[in-house]
Amino acid sequence: GAPFFHYDGSQLMAESVSVSELAARYGTPLYVYSRAALKAAWESYAQPLVNRNALVCFGMKANSNLAVLQQFAQWGSGFDIVSGGELARALKAGARPDTIVFSGVGKQDWEIKAALQAGVKCFNVESTDELERISLIASQLECTAPVSLRVNPDVDAKTHPYISTGLKDNKFGIAIEIAAQVYQRAAVLPGIRIVGVDCHIGSQITQIEPYLDALERLLNLLDTLAGLDIRLEHLDIGGGLGIRYQDETPIAPALLLDKVFARLEDRGYGYLQLIMEPGRSLVGNAGILVTRVQYLKHHESKNFAIVDAAMNDLLRPTLYDAWHGVLPVARPSDTSEANDTTQARVYDIVGPICESGDWLARDRQLLLQQNDLLAIESAGAYGFVMSGQYNTRPRCAEVMVDADQSYLIRPRETVEELFASEQMLPD
Ligand code: LLP
């Protein structure tokens, strides 16, 4: 996200605000988002969809802060939710219920009920058991549940190395071979209205082919369904578009969308509404995690920079071995600081948590001193939302920058809050 987080001389800026000023004002560790970066990512989907029958449903699991959701809702986004909690957040942030699709393999009764009462656009159903459950609850409430079946297209991961959720052997979706049967069952169940088909084949995908493979399989299914006199209103190809963390070349949404629309028209399905569920690609490079160096340790074979952020704040390195860029918030000038006492070394950036897996970045060449600020890049997706309170560490504050203004969109938790609701046993 180069233009939104950039250097002005030696200073890292978030739009027109200096990151070191944000750190001074709000403390560290601190999540900082750029509203302009969110808008630019949004436009990369919205532009190619002008005059198209399409809906973008932000995969809000990637970043569910109310201020972030509010922006997307104002720009016309729908939302892909996976829980009753996310439904409540989306509604609170101003989402229109008829733009919400409800995904997830384990929808509970109360969640199905809440979604029916809110009037969501559709349930992305992942099993026959779930279909029967939704039918029952809708009948009890005397309403009709709009459903799409999440089909598992079993796309070939061998030719396309990506984090896959569209393969046979995982818990997601309904196997494509039995999908037509399940649609026939849906057609006769009370309280069910069939409206669509969906799939989601994985995340951080950087090749177009898996999407097109999956699309062909969905279109073949639509042909079968037409033969059974089952007709749909929409086709949802999920999310999953990758972003640049290190040296990846992301797919431009416009490129994918053009190909998808062309195929839909070729196969006679141009009338379907196209839905996408992007998460990471709308928010990932719109956020950084700002952290302060506490201590430096120079061992014989290894240098550690111990910072005030940890795996509880940004879990991706620990959980996925994920690579995030690390930038100095004040870039050292080449000449003046390269002396004997301060020199660039190769550091592991680690947190204070009592686990060897508590690291944020490894083997980074940096010129560091105690109290220096660092920015962990690409932290806008699956960052704060995956954070926790392990070691009784309050979760970070979150700030949104808009041009030369900054807004505190979630205050730092206090230590007292962390156990305020816990109860001790009577003496
Ligand atoms: N739709 C469904 C049904 C999903 O399961 C997901 C993400 C999305 C949409 C959004 O996918 P995206 O566009 O963000 O790739 N925590 C992991 C990523 C998990 C993605 C789970 N599903 C990470 O930090 O890399």
Short mmCIF file of C-alpha atoms and ligand atoms in Angstrom, two decimals:
data_model
loop_
_atom_site.label_atom_id
_atom_site.label_comp_id
_atom_site.label_asym_id
_atom_site.label_seq_id
_atom_site.Cartn_x
_atom_site.Cartn_y
_atom_site.Cartn_z
CA GLY A 1 0.00 0.00 0.00
CA ALA A 2 2.83 2.39 -0.89
CA PRO A 3 1.09 5.76 -1.34
CA PHE A 4 -0.86 5.60 1.93
CA PHE A 5 2.03 4.63 4.17
CA HIS A 6 5.11 6.40 2.85
CA TYR A 7 8.20 8.30 3.97
CA ASP A 8 8.31 12.07 4.17
CA GLY A 9 12.05 12.53 4.50
CA SER A 10 13.01 10.18 7.32
CA GLN A 11 9.50 9.99 8.81
CA LEU A 12 6.98 7.26 8.09
CA MET A 13 3.59 8.81 7.39
CA ALA A 14 0.06 7.43 7.42
CA GLU A 15 -1.50 9.66 4.75
CA SER A 16 -0.58 13.14 6.10
CA VAL A 17 -0.04 12.13 9.71
CA SER A 18 3.32 11.18 11.14
CA VAL A 19 3.31 7.70 12.60
CA SER A 20 5.60 8.70 15.46
CA GLU A 21 3.06 11.37 16.45
CA LEU A 22 0.33 8.72 16.45
CA ALA A 23 2.50 6.51 18.67
CA ALA A 24 3.12 9.42 21.06
CA ARG A 25 -0.56 10.29 21.19
CA TYR A 26 -2.16 6.85 21.40
CA GLY A 27 0.66 4.67 22.74
CA THR A 28 1.99 1.38 21.37
CA PRO A 29 1.36 -1.27 20.21
CA LEU A 30 -1.13 0.44 17.92
CA TYR A 31 -3.08 -0.55 14.83
CA VAL A 32 -3.23 2.30 12.31
CA TYR A 33 -5.55 2.18 9.29
CA SER A 34 -5.69 4.52 6.32
CA ARG A 35 -9.18 5.46 5.18
CA ALA A 36 -7.85 6.42 1.73
CA ALA A 37 -6.26 2.99 1.40
CA LEU A 38 -9.58 1.34 2.27
CA LYS A 39 -11.29 3.53 -0.31
CA ALA A 40 -8.76 2.70 -3.00
CA ALA A 41 -9.16 -1.03 -2.34
CA TRP A 42 -12.93 -0.63 -2.42
CA GLU A 43 -12.72 1.21 -5.75
CA SER A 44 -10.65 -1.60 -7.27
CA TYR A 45 -13.81 -3.71 -6.99
CA ALA A 46 -16.44 -1.00 -7.41
CA GLN A 47 -15.04 0.50 -10.64
CA PRO A 48 -15.18 -2.68 -12.74
CA LEU A 49 -18.69 -3.32 -11.39
CA VAL A 50 -20.21 -0.04 -12.53
CA ASN A 51 -23.36 -0.85 -14.55
CA ARG A 52 -23.07 -4.52 -13.63
CA ASN A 53 -25.56 -6.61 -11.71
CA ALA A 54 -23.18 -7.34 -8.85
CA LEU A 55 -22.69 -7.06 -5.12
CA VAL A 56 -19.46 -6.98 -3.13
CA CYS A 57 -19.92 -8.47 0.35
CA PHE A 58 -16.91 -7.54 2.48
CA GLY A 59 -15.62 -10.67 4.23
CA MET A 60 -15.78 -8.85 7.54
CA LYS A 61 -13.89 -11.51 9.49
CA ALA A 62 -10.76 -9.84 8.08
CA ASN A 63 -11.40 -6.59 9.97
CA SER A 64 -14.61 -6.00 11.84
CA ASN A 65 -14.01 -2.69 13.60
CA LEU A 66 -17.26 -0.69 13.44
CA ALA A 67 -15.58 2.31 11.83
CA VAL A 68 -14.17 0.11 9.06
CA LEU A 69 -17.57 -1.53 8.49
CA GLN A 70 -19.25 1.87 8.53
CA GLN A 71 -17.02 3.14 5.72
CA PHE A 72 -17.70 0.10 3.55
CA ALA A 73 -21.44 0.30 4.25
CA GLN A 74 -21.44 3.96 3.20
CA TRP A 75 -19.63 3.08 -0.01
CA GLY A 76 -22.33 0.54 -0.84
CA SER A 77 -20.70 -2.67 0.30
CA GLY A 78 -22.59 -5.68 1.51
CA PHE A 79 -21.14 -8.03 4.11
CA ASP A 80 -20.22 -11.70 4.33
CA ILE A 81 -20.79 -12.74 7.94
CA VAL A 82 -19.96 -15.99 9.71
CA SER A 83 -21.62 -15.56 13.10
CA GLY A 84 -24.41 -13.90 15.02
CA GLY A 85 -21.76 -11.62 16.47
CA GLU A 86 -20.73 -10.43 13.03
CA LEU A 87 -24.40 -9.92 12.13
CA ALA A 88 -24.83 -7.65 15.16
CA ARG A 89 -21.69 -5.69 14.27
CA ALA A 90 -22.71 -5.26 10.64
CA LEU A 91 -26.19 -4.02 11.57
CA LYS A 92 -24.73 -1.67 14.18
CA ALA A 93 -22.39 -0.22 11.56
CA GLY A 94 -25.29 0.55 9.22
CA ALA A 95 -25.30 -2.44 6.88
CA ARG A 96 -28.48 -3.06 4.93
CA PRO A 97 -29.71 -6.55 5.87
CA ASP A 98 -30.54 -7.35 2.25
CA THR A 99 -26.83 -7.02 1.42
CA ILE A 100 -25.69 -9.54 4.03
CA VAL A 101 -24.80 -13.14 3.15
CA PHE A 102 -24.35 -15.60 6.00
CA SER A 103 -21.52 -18.15 5.54
CA GLY A 104 -20.02 -20.73 7.87
CA VAL A 105 -20.16 -24.47 8.55
CA GLY A 106 -21.57 -24.30 12.07
CA LYS A 107 -24.50 -21.89 12.21
CA GLN A 108 -26.31 -22.23 15.53
CA ASP A 109 -30.06 -21.95 16.13
CA TRP A 110 -29.88 -18.49 17.67
CA GLU A 111 -27.74 -17.27 14.79
CA ILE A 112 -30.10 -18.63 12.15
CA LYS A 113 -33.02 -17.07 13.99
CA ALA A 114 -31.32 -13.68 14.29
CA ALA A 115 -30.42 -13.70 10.58
CA LEU A 116 -33.99 -14.59 9.59
CA GLN A 117 -35.39 -11.87 11.81
CA ALA A 118 -32.93 -9.33 10.39
CA GLY A 119 -33.88 -10.34 6.85
CA VAL A 120 -30.47 -11.23 5.40
CA LYS A 121 -30.03 -11.62 1.66
CA CYS A 122 -29.15 -15.27 1.92
CA PHE A 123 -27.76 -18.20 3.88
CA ASN A 124 -24.75 -19.84 2.29
CA VAL A 125 -25.63 -23.38 3.33
CA GLU A 126 -22.77 -25.82 3.85
CA SER A 127 -24.50 -29.15 4.59
CA THR A 128 -27.82 -31.00 4.31
CA ASP A 129 -28.15 -31.02 8.11
CA GLU A 130 -27.87 -27.24 8.09
CA LEU A 131 -30.44 -26.98 5.29
CA GLU A 132 -32.94 -29.04 7.30
CA ARG A 133 -32.23 -26.96 10.42
CA ILE A 134 -32.83 -23.68 8.58
CA SER A 135 -36.04 -25.06 7.08
CA LEU A 136 -37.29 -26.02 10.54
CA ILE A 137 -36.47 -22.68 12.16
CA ALA A 138 -37.91 -20.68 9.25
CA SER A 139 -41.11 -22.73 9.42
CA GLN A 140 -41.39 -22.14 13.17
CA LEU A 141 -40.96 -18.41 12.60
CA GLU A 142 -43.42 -18.58 9.71
CA CYS A 143 -41.00 -17.02 7.29
CA THR A 144 -38.94 -18.10 4.31
CA ALA A 145 -35.16 -18.46 4.30
CA PRO A 146 -33.37 -17.46 1.10
CA VAL A 147 -30.61 -20.03 0.53
CA SER A 148 -27.59 -20.60 -1.63
CA LEU A 149 -25.64 -23.85 -1.46
CA ARG A 150 -21.94 -23.49 -0.86
CA VAL A 151 -20.53 -25.98 -3.27
CA ASN A 152 -17.08 -27.44 -2.94
CA PRO A 153 -15.82 -27.44 -6.53
CA ASP A 154 -12.78 -29.63 -5.74
CA VAL A 155 -10.41 -27.52 -7.83
CA ASP A 156 -7.02 -28.99 -8.46
CA ALA A 157 -4.64 -27.64 -5.85
CA LYS A 158 -1.69 -29.50 -7.36
CA THR A 159 -1.53 -27.26 -10.37
CA HIS A 160 -2.36 -24.19 -8.33
CA PRO A 161 -0.46 -23.83 -5.08
CA TYR A 162 -2.75 -21.81 -2.83
CA ILE A 163 -4.25 -22.09 0.60
CA SER A 164 -7.19 -24.17 -0.40
CA THR A 165 -10.62 -24.53 1.06
CA GLY A 166 -12.18 -25.75 -2.20
CA LEU A 167 -10.79 -29.28 -2.08
CA LYS A 168 -12.77 -32.43 -1.37
CA ASP A 169 -11.05 -33.29 1.88
CA ASN A 170 -11.91 -30.26 3.95
CA LYS A 171 -14.86 -29.34 6.07
CA PHE A 172 -16.22 -26.62 3.81
CA GLY A 173 -19.15 -26.78 1.46
CA ILE A 174 -21.21 -29.48 -0.22
CA ALA A 175 -19.40 -31.82 -2.62
CA ILE A 176 -20.24 -30.74 -6.14
CA GLU A 177 -21.24 -34.30 -7.14
CA ILE A 178 -24.17 -34.31 -4.71
CA ALA A 179 -25.09 -30.62 -5.01
CA ALA A 180 -27.92 -31.17 -7.51
CA GLN A 181 -29.51 -33.71 -5.15
CA VAL A 182 -29.31 -31.27 -2.25
CA TYR A 183 -30.90 -28.56 -4.41
CA GLN A 184 -33.77 -30.95 -5.17
CA ARG A 185 -34.23 -31.54 -1.46
CA ALA A 186 -34.16 -27.76 -0.85
CA ALA A 187 -36.82 -27.28 -3.52
CA VAL A 188 -39.34 -29.35 -1.54
CA LEU A 189 -38.47 -28.23 1.99
CA PRO A 190 -40.86 -25.80 3.71
CA GLY A 191 -39.53 -22.37 4.59
CA ILE A 192 -36.79 -22.49 1.97
CA ARG A 193 -36.41 -20.36 -1.15
CA ILE A 194 -33.50 -21.25 -3.42
CA VAL A 195 -31.74 -18.07 -4.60
CA GLY A 196 -28.16 -18.90 -5.45
CA VAL A 197 -24.98 -20.91 -5.52
CA ASP A 198 -21.64 -20.04 -3.97
CA CYS A 199 -18.12 -21.27 -3.46
CA HIS A 200 -14.99 -20.02 -1.73
CA ILE A 201 -11.85 -21.85 -2.78
CA GLY A 202 -9.22 -20.38 -0.48
CA SER A 203 -7.34 -17.29 0.59
CA GLN A 204 -4.30 -15.26 -0.51
CA ILE A 205 -4.79 -16.58 -4.05
CA THR A 206 -2.52 -15.00 -6.66
CA GLN A 207 -3.55 -16.95 -9.77
CA ILE A 208 -6.73 -16.49 -11.79
CA GLU A 209 -6.96 -20.09 -13.07
CA PRO A 210 -8.37 -21.65 -9.89
CA TYR A 211 -11.23 -19.14 -9.95
CA LEU A 212 -11.99 -19.92 -13.58
CA ASP A 213 -11.78 -23.68 -12.94
CA ALA A 214 -14.22 -23.32 -10.05
CA LEU A 215 -16.51 -21.11 -12.14
CA GLU A 216 -16.70 -23.71 -14.95
CA ARG A 217 -17.72 -26.36 -12.45
CA LEU A 218 -20.40 -24.10 -11.00
CA LEU A 219 -21.72 -23.33 -14.48
CA ASN A 220 -21.91 -27.05 -15.26
CA LEU A 221 -23.95 -27.45 -12.09
CA LEU A 222 -26.25 -24.63 -13.20
CA ASP A 223 -26.87 -26.51 -16.45
CA THR A 224 -27.83 -29.60 -14.48
CA LEU A 225 -30.12 -27.53 -12.24
CA ALA A 226 -31.81 -25.91 -15.25
CA GLY A 227 -32.61 -29.45 -16.44
CA LEU A 228 -34.31 -30.02 -13.08
CA ASP A 229 -36.20 -26.76 -13.46
CA ILE A 230 -34.26 -25.13 -10.62
CA ARG A 231 -33.30 -21.58 -11.48
CA LEU A 232 -31.08 -19.22 -9.49
CA GLU A 233 -30.81 -15.46 -9.02
CA HIS A 234 -27.17 -15.14 -8.10
CA LEU A 235 -23.75 -16.74 -8.29
CA ASP A 236 -21.19 -16.00 -5.54
CA ILE A 237 -17.54 -16.81 -6.25
CA GLY A 238 -16.34 -16.06 -2.71
CA GLY A 239 -13.28 -14.07 -1.72
CA GLY A 240 -9.64 -15.03 -1.59
CA LEU A 241 -7.78 -12.53 -3.73
CA GLY A 242 -4.23 -12.19 -2.43
CA ILE A 243 -2.32 -9.06 -1.50
CA ARG A 244 1.34 -8.13 -1.69
CA TYR A 245 3.08 -8.99 1.60
CA GLN A 246 6.58 -9.48 0.20
CA ASP A 247 6.91 -9.97 -3.54
CA GLU A 248 3.57 -11.47 -4.57
CA THR A 249 1.80 -10.14 -7.64
CA PRO A 250 -1.85 -9.80 -6.66
CA ILE A 251 -4.72 -10.37 -9.08
CA ALA A 252 -6.37 -7.11 -10.13
CA PRO A 253 -10.10 -7.50 -9.36
CA ALA A 254 -10.93 -5.89 -12.72
CA LEU A 255 -9.05 -8.63 -14.57
CA LEU A 256 -10.82 -11.45 -12.76
CA LEU A 257 -14.23 -9.78 -12.97
CA ASP A 258 -13.95 -9.20 -16.72
CA LYS A 259 -13.18 -12.87 -17.29
CA VAL A 260 -15.98 -14.00 -15.00
CA PHE A 261 -18.58 -11.78 -16.70
CA ALA A 262 -17.41 -12.96 -20.11
CA ARG A 263 -17.86 -16.61 -19.10
CA LEU A 264 -21.28 -15.95 -17.56
CA GLU A 265 -22.45 -14.32 -20.77
CA ASP A 266 -20.92 -17.04 -22.99
CA ARG A 267 -22.73 -19.72 -21.07
CA GLY A 268 -26.08 -17.91 -21.04
CA TYR A 269 -26.01 -16.86 -17.40
CA GLY A 270 -25.47 -13.15 -17.95
CA TYR A 271 -28.70 -12.44 -16.08
CA LEU A 272 -27.32 -13.74 -12.75
CA GLN A 273 -26.23 -11.30 -10.08
CA LEU A 274 -22.54 -11.81 -9.35
CA ILE A 275 -21.48 -11.71 -5.71
CA MET A 276 -17.94 -11.62 -4.32
CA GLU A 277 -16.80 -11.93 -0.70
CA PRO A 278 -13.35 -10.29 -0.56
CA GLY A 279 -11.82 -9.78 2.87
CA ARG A 280 -8.04 -9.49 2.87
CA SER A 281 -7.77 -7.60 -0.43
CA LEU A 282 -10.06 -4.81 0.87
CA VAL A 283 -8.20 -4.17 4.12
CA GLY A 284 -4.84 -5.97 4.31
CA ASN A 285 -2.57 -3.24 3.05
CA ALA A 286 -4.67 -0.48 4.60
CA GLY A 287 -3.24 -1.17 8.06
CA ILE A 288 0.04 -1.28 9.98
CA LEU A 289 0.88 -2.36 13.50
CA VAL A 290 3.13 0.15 15.24
CA THR A 291 5.36 -1.19 17.98
CA ARG A 292 8.21 0.13 20.12
CA VAL A 293 11.55 -1.58 20.71
CA GLN A 294 11.94 -2.37 24.40
CA TYR A 295 15.29 -4.14 24.51
CA LEU A 296 17.99 -5.34 22.17
CA LYS A 297 19.84 -8.60 22.79
CA HIS A 298 22.94 -9.43 20.85
CA HIS A 299 23.78 -13.12 21.16
CA GLU A 300 26.72 -14.79 19.49
CA SER A 301 24.72 -16.06 16.54
CA LYS A 302 21.50 -14.10 16.80
CA ASN A 303 20.20 -10.61 17.49
CA PHE A 304 16.80 -10.06 19.02
CA ALA A 305 14.75 -6.89 19.08
CA ILE A 306 12.19 -7.34 21.84
CA VAL A 307 9.22 -5.13 21.02
CA ASP A 308 6.00 -4.29 22.86
CA ALA A 309 3.74 -6.07 20.32
CA ALA A 310 3.44 -9.83 20.48
CA MET A 311 1.73 -12.90 19.06
CA ASN A 312 -1.43 -11.99 20.96
CA ASP A 313 -1.59 -8.76 18.91
CA LEU A 314 -0.62 -10.19 15.50
CA LEU A 315 -0.92 -13.96 15.35
CA ARG A 316 -0.21 -14.58 11.65
CA PRO A 317 3.57 -15.09 11.91
CA THR A 318 3.18 -17.57 14.77
CA LEU A 319 0.19 -19.39 13.29
CA TYR A 320 1.06 -19.47 9.59
CA ASP A 321 4.74 -18.62 9.49
CA ALA A 322 3.50 -15.53 7.66
CA TRP A 323 5.91 -12.88 6.40
CA HIS A 324 5.13 -9.23 7.17
CA GLY A 325 7.34 -6.31 6.15
CA VAL A 326 8.96 -4.27 8.94
CA LEU A 327 9.72 -0.58 8.48
CA PRO A 328 11.52 1.82 10.78
CA VAL A 329 9.17 4.67 11.70
CA ALA A 330 12.14 7.06 11.62
CA ARG A 331 14.42 6.01 8.81
CA PRO A 332 18.05 6.47 9.84
CA SER A 333 19.94 8.78 7.53
CA ASP A 334 22.71 6.81 5.79
CA THR A 335 25.64 8.93 6.81
CA SER A 336 25.27 10.29 10.33
CA GLU A 337 24.27 7.20 12.29
CA ALA A 338 26.45 4.52 10.79
CA ASN A 339 29.11 4.66 13.48
CA ASP A 340 30.69 2.03 15.70
CA THR A 341 28.12 1.94 18.48
CA THR A 342 25.06 1.81 16.25
CA GLN A 343 25.09 -0.45 13.25
CA ALA A 344 22.61 -2.35 11.17
CA ARG A 345 22.30 -5.97 12.20
CA VAL A 346 20.10 -8.89 11.30
CA TYR A 347 17.34 -9.09 13.91
CA ASP A 348 14.51 -11.36 14.89
CA ILE A 349 11.64 -9.13 15.99
CA VAL A 350 10.04 -10.85 18.97
CA GLY A 351 7.41 -10.07 21.59
CA PRO A 352 7.43 -10.30 25.40
CA ILE A 353 5.25 -13.43 25.61
CA CYS A 354 6.69 -16.54 27.24
CA GLU A 355 6.68 -18.70 24.11
CA SER A 356 9.43 -19.30 21.58
CA GLY A 357 6.76 -19.01 18.89
CA ASP A 358 6.20 -15.39 19.87
CA TRP A 359 7.83 -13.66 16.93
CA LEU A 360 6.68 -11.08 14.40
CA ALA A 361 9.49 -11.16 11.86
CA ARG A 362 12.78 -12.99 11.37
CA ASP A 363 16.15 -12.12 9.90
CA ARG A 364 15.54 -8.45 9.16
CA GLN A 365 18.42 -6.11 8.52
CA LEU A 366 17.75 -3.07 10.70
CA LEU A 367 19.62 -0.30 12.42
CA LEU A 368 17.98 -0.24 15.84
CA GLN A 369 18.20 1.41 19.21
CA GLN A 370 16.08 1.02 22.32
CA ASN A 371 12.76 2.89 22.06
CA ASP A 372 12.79 2.99 18.28
CA LEU A 373 9.41 2.57 16.62
CA LEU A 374 8.75 -0.09 13.99
CA ALA A 375 5.78 -0.54 11.65
CA ILE A 376 4.67 -4.07 10.81
CA GLU A 377 3.14 -3.88 7.34
CA SER A 378 0.03 -5.48 5.82
CA ALA A 379 -1.62 -5.78 9.24
CA GLY A 380 -5.08 -4.53 8.22
CA ALA A 381 -6.46 -8.02 7.53
CA TYR A 382 -6.62 -10.80 10.12
CA GLY A 383 -4.64 -8.60 12.50
CA PHE A 384 -6.60 -7.06 15.35
CA VAL A 385 -9.52 -9.46 14.78
CA MET A 386 -7.31 -12.44 15.60
CA SER A 387 -5.76 -10.78 18.63
CA GLY A 388 -6.24 -12.01 22.16
CA GLN A 389 -5.31 -11.30 25.73
CA TYR A 390 -2.83 -14.10 26.44
CA ASN A 391 -0.46 -13.22 29.29
CA THR A 392 -3.16 -10.77 30.44
CA ARG A 393 -2.11 -8.28 27.80
CA PRO A 394 -4.75 -5.67 26.97
CA ARG A 395 -5.65 -5.63 23.29
CA CYS A 396 -4.24 -2.77 21.19
CA ALA A 397 -5.87 0.53 20.39
CA GLU A 398 -7.00 1.05 16.79
CA VAL A 399 -6.76 4.38 14.98
CA MET A 400 -8.12 5.46 11.60
CA VAL A 401 -6.27 8.17 9.71
CA ASP A 402 -8.15 10.31 7.20
CA ALA A 403 -5.91 12.84 5.40
CA ASP A 404 -4.43 14.94 8.23
CA GLN A 405 -6.84 13.71 10.92
CA SER A 406 -6.69 10.68 13.18
CA TYR A 407 -9.59 9.05 14.99
CA LEU A 408 -9.41 6.63 17.89
CA ILE A 409 -11.78 3.89 16.71
CA ARG A 410 -11.08 1.52 19.60
CA PRO A 411 -9.32 2.52 22.80
CA ARG A 412 -6.61 0.35 24.25
CA GLU A 413 -8.05 -2.10 26.74
CA THR A 414 -7.13 -1.55 30.36
CA VAL A 415 -5.75 -4.27 32.61
CA GLU A 416 -8.75 -3.90 34.95
CA GLU A 417 -11.17 -4.58 32.08
CA LEU A 418 -9.50 -7.89 31.38
CA PHE A 419 -10.79 -9.51 34.56
CA ALA A 420 -13.58 -7.14 35.58
CA SER A 421 -16.29 -9.75 34.98
CA GLU A 422 -14.50 -12.69 36.59
CA GLN A 423 -15.84 -13.98 39.91
CA MET A 424 -13.86 -15.48 42.76
CA LEU A 425 -15.31 -18.29 44.82
CA PRO A 426 -16.75 -17.43 48.25
CA ASP A 427 -14.11 -17.51 51.03
N1 LLP B 1 -15.77 -15.99 2.23
C1 LLP B 1 -15.60 -17.09 3.01
C2 LLP B 1 -16.66 -18.10 3.04
C3 LLP B 1 -14.41 -17.24 3.76
O1 LLP B 1 -14.24 -18.33 4.49
C4 LLP B 1 -13.42 -16.24 3.70
C5 LLP B 1 -12.17 -16.36 4.49
C6 LLP B 1 -13.66 -15.10 2.91
C7 LLP B 1 -14.84 -15.02 2.17
C8 LLP B 1 -12.65 -14.00 2.79
O2 LLP B 1 -11.46 -14.46 2.21
P1 LLP B 1 -10.26 -13.44 1.86
O3 LLP B 1 -10.75 -12.58 0.72
O4 LLP B 1 -9.96 -12.65 3.06
O5 LLP B 1 -9.15 -14.35 1.46
N2 LLP B 1 -6.77 -15.96 8.94
C9 LLP B 1 -6.19 -16.31 7.65
C10 LLP B 1 -7.20 -16.20 6.53
C11 LLP B 1 -8.44 -17.05 6.75
C12 LLP B 1 -9.49 -16.88 5.67
C13 LLP B 1 -10.74 -17.57 6.04
N3 LLP B 1 -11.85 -17.40 5.12
C14 LLP B 1 -4.99 -15.43 7.42
O6 LLP B 1 -4.67 -14.62 8.29
O7 LLP B 1 -4.31 -15.56 6.40
#
